[in-house]
CSV table of C-alpha atoms in Angstrom, one decimal:
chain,number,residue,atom,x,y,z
A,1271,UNK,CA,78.1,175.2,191.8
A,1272,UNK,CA,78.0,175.2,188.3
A,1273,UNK,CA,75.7,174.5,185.5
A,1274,UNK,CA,77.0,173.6,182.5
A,1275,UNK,CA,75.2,173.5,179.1
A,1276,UNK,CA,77.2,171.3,176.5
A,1277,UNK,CA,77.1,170.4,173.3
A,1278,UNK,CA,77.3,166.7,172.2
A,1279,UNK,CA,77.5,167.3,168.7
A,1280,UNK,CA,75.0,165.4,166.5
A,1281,UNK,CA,75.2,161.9,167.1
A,1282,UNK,CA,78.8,160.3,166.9
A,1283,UNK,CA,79.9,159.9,170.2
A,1284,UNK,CA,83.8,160.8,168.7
A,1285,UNK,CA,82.8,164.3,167.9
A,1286,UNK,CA,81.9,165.5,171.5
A,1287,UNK,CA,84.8,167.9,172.2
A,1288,UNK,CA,87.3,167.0,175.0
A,1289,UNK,CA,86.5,169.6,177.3
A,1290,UNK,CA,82.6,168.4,177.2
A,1291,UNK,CA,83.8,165.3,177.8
A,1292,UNK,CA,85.8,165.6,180.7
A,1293,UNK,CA,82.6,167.8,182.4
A,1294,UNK,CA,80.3,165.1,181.9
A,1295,UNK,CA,82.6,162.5,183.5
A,1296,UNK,CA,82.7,165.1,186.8
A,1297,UNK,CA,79.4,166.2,187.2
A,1298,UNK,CA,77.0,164.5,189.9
A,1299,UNK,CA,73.9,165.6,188.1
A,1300,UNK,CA,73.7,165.0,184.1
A,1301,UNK,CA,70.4,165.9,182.3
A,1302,UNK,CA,70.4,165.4,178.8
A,1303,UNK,CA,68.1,165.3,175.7
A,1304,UNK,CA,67.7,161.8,175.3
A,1305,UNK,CA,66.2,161.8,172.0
A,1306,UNK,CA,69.0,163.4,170.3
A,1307,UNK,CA,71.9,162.6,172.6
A,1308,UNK,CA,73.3,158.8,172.7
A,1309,UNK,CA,73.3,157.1,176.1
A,1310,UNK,CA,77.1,156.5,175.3
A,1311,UNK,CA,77.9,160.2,176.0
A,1312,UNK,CA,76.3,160.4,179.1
A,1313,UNK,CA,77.5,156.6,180.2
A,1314,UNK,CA,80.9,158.6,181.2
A,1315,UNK,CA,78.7,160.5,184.2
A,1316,UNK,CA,80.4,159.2,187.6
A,1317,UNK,CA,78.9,155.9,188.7
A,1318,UNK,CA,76.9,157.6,191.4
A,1319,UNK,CA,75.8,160.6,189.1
A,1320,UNK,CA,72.1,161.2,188.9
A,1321,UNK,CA,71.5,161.1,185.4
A,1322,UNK,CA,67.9,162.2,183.7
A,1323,UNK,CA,66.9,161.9,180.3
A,1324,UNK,CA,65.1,165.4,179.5
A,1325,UNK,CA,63.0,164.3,176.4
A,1326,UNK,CA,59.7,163.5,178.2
A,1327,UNK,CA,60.4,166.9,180.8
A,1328,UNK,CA,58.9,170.4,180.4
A,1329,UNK,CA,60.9,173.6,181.4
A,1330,UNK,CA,60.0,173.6,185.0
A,1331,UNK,CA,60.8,170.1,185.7
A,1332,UNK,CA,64.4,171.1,184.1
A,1333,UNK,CA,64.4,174.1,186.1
A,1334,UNK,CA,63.8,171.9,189.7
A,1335,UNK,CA,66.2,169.4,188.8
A,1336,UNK,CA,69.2,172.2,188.2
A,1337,UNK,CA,68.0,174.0,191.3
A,1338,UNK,CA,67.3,170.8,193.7
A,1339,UNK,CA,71.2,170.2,192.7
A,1340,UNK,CA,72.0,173.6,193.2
A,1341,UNK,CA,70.8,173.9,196.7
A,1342,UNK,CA,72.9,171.0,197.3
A,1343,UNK,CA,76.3,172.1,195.9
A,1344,UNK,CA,76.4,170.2,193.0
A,1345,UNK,CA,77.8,170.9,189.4
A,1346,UNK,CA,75.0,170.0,186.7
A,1347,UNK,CA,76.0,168.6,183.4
A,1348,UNK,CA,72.6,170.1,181.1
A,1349,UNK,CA,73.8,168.5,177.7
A,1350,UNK,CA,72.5,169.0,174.4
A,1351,UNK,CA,72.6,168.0,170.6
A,1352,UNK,CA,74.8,169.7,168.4
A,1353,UNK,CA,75.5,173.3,169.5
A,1354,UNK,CA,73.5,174.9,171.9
A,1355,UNK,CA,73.8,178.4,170.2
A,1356,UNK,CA,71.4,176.5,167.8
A,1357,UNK,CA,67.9,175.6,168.4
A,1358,UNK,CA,68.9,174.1,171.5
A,1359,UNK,CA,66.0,176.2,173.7
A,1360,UNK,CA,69.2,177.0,176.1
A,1361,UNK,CA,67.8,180.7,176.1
A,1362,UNK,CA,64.8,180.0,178.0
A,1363,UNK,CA,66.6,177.9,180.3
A,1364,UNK,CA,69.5,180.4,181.2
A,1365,UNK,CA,66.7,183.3,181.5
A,1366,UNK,CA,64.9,181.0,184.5
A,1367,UNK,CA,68.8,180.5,185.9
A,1368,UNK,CA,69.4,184.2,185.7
A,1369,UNK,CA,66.1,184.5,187.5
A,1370,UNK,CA,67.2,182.6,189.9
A,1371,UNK,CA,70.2,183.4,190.6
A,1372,UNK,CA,72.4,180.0,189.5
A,1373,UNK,CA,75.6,180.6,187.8
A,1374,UNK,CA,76.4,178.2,183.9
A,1375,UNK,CA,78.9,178.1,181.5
A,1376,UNK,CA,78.4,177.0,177.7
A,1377,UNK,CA,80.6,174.3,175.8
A,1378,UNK,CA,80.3,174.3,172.5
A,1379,UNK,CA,79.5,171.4,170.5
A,1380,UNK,CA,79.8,169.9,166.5
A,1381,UNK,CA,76.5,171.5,164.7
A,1382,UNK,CA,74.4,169.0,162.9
A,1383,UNK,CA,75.5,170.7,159.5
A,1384,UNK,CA,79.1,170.7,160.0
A,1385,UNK,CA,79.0,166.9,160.8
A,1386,UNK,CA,76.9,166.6,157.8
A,1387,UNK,CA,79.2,168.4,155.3
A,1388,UNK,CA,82.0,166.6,156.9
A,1389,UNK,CA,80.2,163.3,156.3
A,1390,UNK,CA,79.5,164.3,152.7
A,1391,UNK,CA,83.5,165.5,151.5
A,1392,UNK,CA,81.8,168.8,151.1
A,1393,UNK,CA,82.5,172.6,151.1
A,1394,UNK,CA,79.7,174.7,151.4
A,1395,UNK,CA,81.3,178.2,150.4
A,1396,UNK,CA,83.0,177.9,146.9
A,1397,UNK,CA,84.6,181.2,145.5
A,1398,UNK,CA,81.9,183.1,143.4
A,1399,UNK,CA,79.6,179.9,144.0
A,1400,UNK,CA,78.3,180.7,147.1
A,1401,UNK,CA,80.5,182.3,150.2
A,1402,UNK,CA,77.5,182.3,153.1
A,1403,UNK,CA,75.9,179.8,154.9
A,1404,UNK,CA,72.6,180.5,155.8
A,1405,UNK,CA,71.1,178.2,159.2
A,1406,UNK,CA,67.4,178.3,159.1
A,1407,UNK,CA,64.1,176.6,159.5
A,1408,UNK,CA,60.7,176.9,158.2
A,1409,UNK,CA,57.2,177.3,160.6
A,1410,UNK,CA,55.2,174.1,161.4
A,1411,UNK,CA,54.7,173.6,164.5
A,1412,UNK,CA,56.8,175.1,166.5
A,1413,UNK,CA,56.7,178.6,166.9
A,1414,UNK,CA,56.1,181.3,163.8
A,1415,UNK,CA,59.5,182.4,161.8
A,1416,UNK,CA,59.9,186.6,162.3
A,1417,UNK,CA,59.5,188.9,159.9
A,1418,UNK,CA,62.1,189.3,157.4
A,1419,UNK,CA,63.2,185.2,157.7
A,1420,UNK,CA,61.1,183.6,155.0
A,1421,UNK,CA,63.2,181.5,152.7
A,1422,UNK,CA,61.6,183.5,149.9
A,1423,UNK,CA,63.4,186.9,151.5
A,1424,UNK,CA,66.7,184.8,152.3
A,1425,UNK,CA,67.1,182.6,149.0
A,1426,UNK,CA,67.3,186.0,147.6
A,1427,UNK,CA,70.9,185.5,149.4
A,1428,UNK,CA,71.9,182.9,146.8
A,1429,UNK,CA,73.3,181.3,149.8
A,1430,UNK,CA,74.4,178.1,150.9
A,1431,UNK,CA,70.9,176.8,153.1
A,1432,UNK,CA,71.0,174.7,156.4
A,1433,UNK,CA,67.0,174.1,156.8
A,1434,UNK,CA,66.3,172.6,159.9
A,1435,UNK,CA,63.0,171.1,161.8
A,1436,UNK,CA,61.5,171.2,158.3
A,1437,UNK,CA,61.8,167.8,157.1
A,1438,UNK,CA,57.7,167.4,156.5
A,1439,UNK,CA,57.8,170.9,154.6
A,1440,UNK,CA,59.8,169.8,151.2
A,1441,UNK,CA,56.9,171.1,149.2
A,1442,UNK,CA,56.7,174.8,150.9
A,1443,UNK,CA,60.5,174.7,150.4
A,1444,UNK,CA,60.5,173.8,146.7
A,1445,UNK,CA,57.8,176.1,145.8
A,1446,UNK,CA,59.4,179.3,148.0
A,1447,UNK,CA,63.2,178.3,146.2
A,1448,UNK,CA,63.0,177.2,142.7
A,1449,UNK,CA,62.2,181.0,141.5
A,1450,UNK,CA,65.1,181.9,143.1
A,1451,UNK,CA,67.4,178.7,142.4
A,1452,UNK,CA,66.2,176.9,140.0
A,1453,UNK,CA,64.4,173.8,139.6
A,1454,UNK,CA,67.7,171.9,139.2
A,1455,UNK,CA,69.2,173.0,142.1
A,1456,UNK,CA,71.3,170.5,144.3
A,1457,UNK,CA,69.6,169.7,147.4
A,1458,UNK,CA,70.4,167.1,149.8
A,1459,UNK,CA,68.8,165.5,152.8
A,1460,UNK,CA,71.0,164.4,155.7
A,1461,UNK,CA,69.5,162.3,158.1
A,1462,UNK,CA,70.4,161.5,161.5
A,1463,UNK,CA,74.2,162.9,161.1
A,1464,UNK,CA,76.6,161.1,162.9
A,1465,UNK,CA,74.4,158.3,163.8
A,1466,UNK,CA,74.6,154.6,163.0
A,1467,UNK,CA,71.7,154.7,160.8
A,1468,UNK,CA,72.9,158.2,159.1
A,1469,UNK,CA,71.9,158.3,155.5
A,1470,UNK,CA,71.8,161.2,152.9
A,1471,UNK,CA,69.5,161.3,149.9
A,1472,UNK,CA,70.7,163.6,146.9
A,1473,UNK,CA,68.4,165.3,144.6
A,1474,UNK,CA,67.1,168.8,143.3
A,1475,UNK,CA,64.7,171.2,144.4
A,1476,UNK,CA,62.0,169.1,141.7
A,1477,UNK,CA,62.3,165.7,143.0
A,1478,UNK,CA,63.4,165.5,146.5
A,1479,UNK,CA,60.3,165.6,147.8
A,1480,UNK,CA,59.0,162.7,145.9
A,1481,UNK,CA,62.5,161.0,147.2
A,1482,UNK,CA,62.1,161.5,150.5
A,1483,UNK,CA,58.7,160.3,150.9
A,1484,UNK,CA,59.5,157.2,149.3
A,1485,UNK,CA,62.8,156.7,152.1
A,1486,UNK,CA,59.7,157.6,154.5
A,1487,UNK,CA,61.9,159.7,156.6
A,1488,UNK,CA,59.6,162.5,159.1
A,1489,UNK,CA,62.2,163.2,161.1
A,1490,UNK,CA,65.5,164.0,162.7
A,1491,UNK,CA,66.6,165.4,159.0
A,1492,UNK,CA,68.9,168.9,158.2
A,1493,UNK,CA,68.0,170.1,154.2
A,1494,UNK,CA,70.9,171.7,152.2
A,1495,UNK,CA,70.0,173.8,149.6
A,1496,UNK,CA,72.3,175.4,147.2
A,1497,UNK,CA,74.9,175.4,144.1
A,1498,UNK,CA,78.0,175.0,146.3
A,1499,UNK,CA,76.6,171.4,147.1
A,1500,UNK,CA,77.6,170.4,143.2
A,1501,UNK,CA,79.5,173.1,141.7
A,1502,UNK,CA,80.8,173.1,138.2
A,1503,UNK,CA,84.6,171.5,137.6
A,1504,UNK,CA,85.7,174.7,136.8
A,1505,UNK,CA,85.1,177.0,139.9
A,1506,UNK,CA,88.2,179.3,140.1
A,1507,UNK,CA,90.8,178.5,143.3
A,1508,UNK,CA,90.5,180.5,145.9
A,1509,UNK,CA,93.0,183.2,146.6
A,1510,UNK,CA,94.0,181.7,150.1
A,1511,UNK,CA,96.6,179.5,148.3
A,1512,UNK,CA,96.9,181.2,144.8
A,1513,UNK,CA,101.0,181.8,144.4
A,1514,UNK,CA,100.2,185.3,143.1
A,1515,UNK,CA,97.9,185.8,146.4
A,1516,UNK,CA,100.4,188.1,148.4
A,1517,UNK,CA,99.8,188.3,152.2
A,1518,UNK,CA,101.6,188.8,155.6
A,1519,UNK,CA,102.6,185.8,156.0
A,1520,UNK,CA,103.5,184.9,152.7
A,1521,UNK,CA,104.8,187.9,150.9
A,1522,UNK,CA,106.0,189.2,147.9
A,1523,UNK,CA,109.3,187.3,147.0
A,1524,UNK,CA,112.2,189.3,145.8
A,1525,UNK,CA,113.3,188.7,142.5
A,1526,UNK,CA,116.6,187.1,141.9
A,1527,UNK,CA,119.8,189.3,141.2
């Protein structure tokens, strides 16, 4: 008996991968995060599959429902939003099935920003713009950031910025970036990726908070921040494709005789 933690990706029921698919449709016991993962994803559970929506659950309710099926030999489909490598509190869980004893896998899904950049004909690392990606959040209510990950110590980074869970904290985020990138730099709100009602509201680090409150989103929402979202026209190739760009498997060509 196995228990397998899959990602769903972020809301398009296309971008779950084939393989997370194909456990879902042969697992007897699906629990998924029903307020992030469509019912369509888990409709492909067996008819007879018992099938729990995890979004009004606490951890040890999780926990009994994996080990109940457990005890009686069957594989567990535990799927989640996006990628579980990613604020998908899949630690927590796997350290109770350690505990006890119960053996998992992990399938990885489409993060929330990748779908999002993909939605928006983007590129977040342009050469000499900006060549890291940076996944973060900011403290609310959940619990505290460690030392060291304030977006004041990692805008230092000039990075590209994926700011999670921090939707309701555009002001903190302004005032902590625009030192660093300046009050005119691109920021753009991406809301509910991959859903029906997905929407993305463009702006800079000075306005976008007075944009968002007026689209009156609180939730469900990933924050880019960054000058690879709208670089210049003139950004320099990179050297992946440059003809002068020698490599192994496209080297030097002999000049003609």
């Amino acid at each position: 008996m196995t228990v397998h933690f899959i990602g769903a990706g972020p809301g398009d029921p296309d971008l779950i991968t084939v393989r997370g698919l194909k456990l879902i449709q042969s697992c007897p016991v699906c629990l998924y995060a029903g307020s992030l993962v469509p019912e369509q994803i888990v409709a492909a559970a067996p008819e007879d599959a018992r099938v729990f929506d995890t979004a009004p659950m606490h951890l040890d309710e999780i926990i009994a429902e994996i080990k109940d099926a457990h005890d009686k030999g069957f594989d567990v489909a535990r799927v989640h939003s996006g990628d579980p490598s990613i604020y998908g509190a899949t630690a927590e869980q796997m350290r109770r099935l350690d505990a006890l004893g119960i053996d998992y896998e992990v399938t990885p899904g489409v993060p929330a920003f990748a779908a999002a950049a993909a939605a928006l004909k983007t590129e977040l690392t342009i050469p000499e713009v900006a060549q890291t990606v940076i996944v973060t959040r900011t403290t609310m209510q959940s619990s505290a950031m460690p030392n060291n990950e304030d977006l004041e110590t990692l805008g230092k980074s000039g990075a590209t910025l994926a700011i999670h869970l921090s939707i309701r904290n555009l002001r903190e985020i302004e005032r902590q970036l625009t030192p660093l990138y300046g009050a005119d730099c691109p920021v753009i709100v991406a809301y509910r990726v991959g859903w029906p009602d997905q929407d993305f509201i463009h702006g800079t680090l000075s306005d976008i908070a007075d944009k968002v409150r007026k689209s009156k989103i609180t939730r469900t929402a990933l924050i880019f921040v960054g000058h690879a979202l709208k670089p210049a026209h003139d950004f320099r190739d990179s050297a992946l494709y440059d003809a002068d760009h020698v490599h192994v498997l496209r080297p030097k060509k002999k000049a003609k005789a």
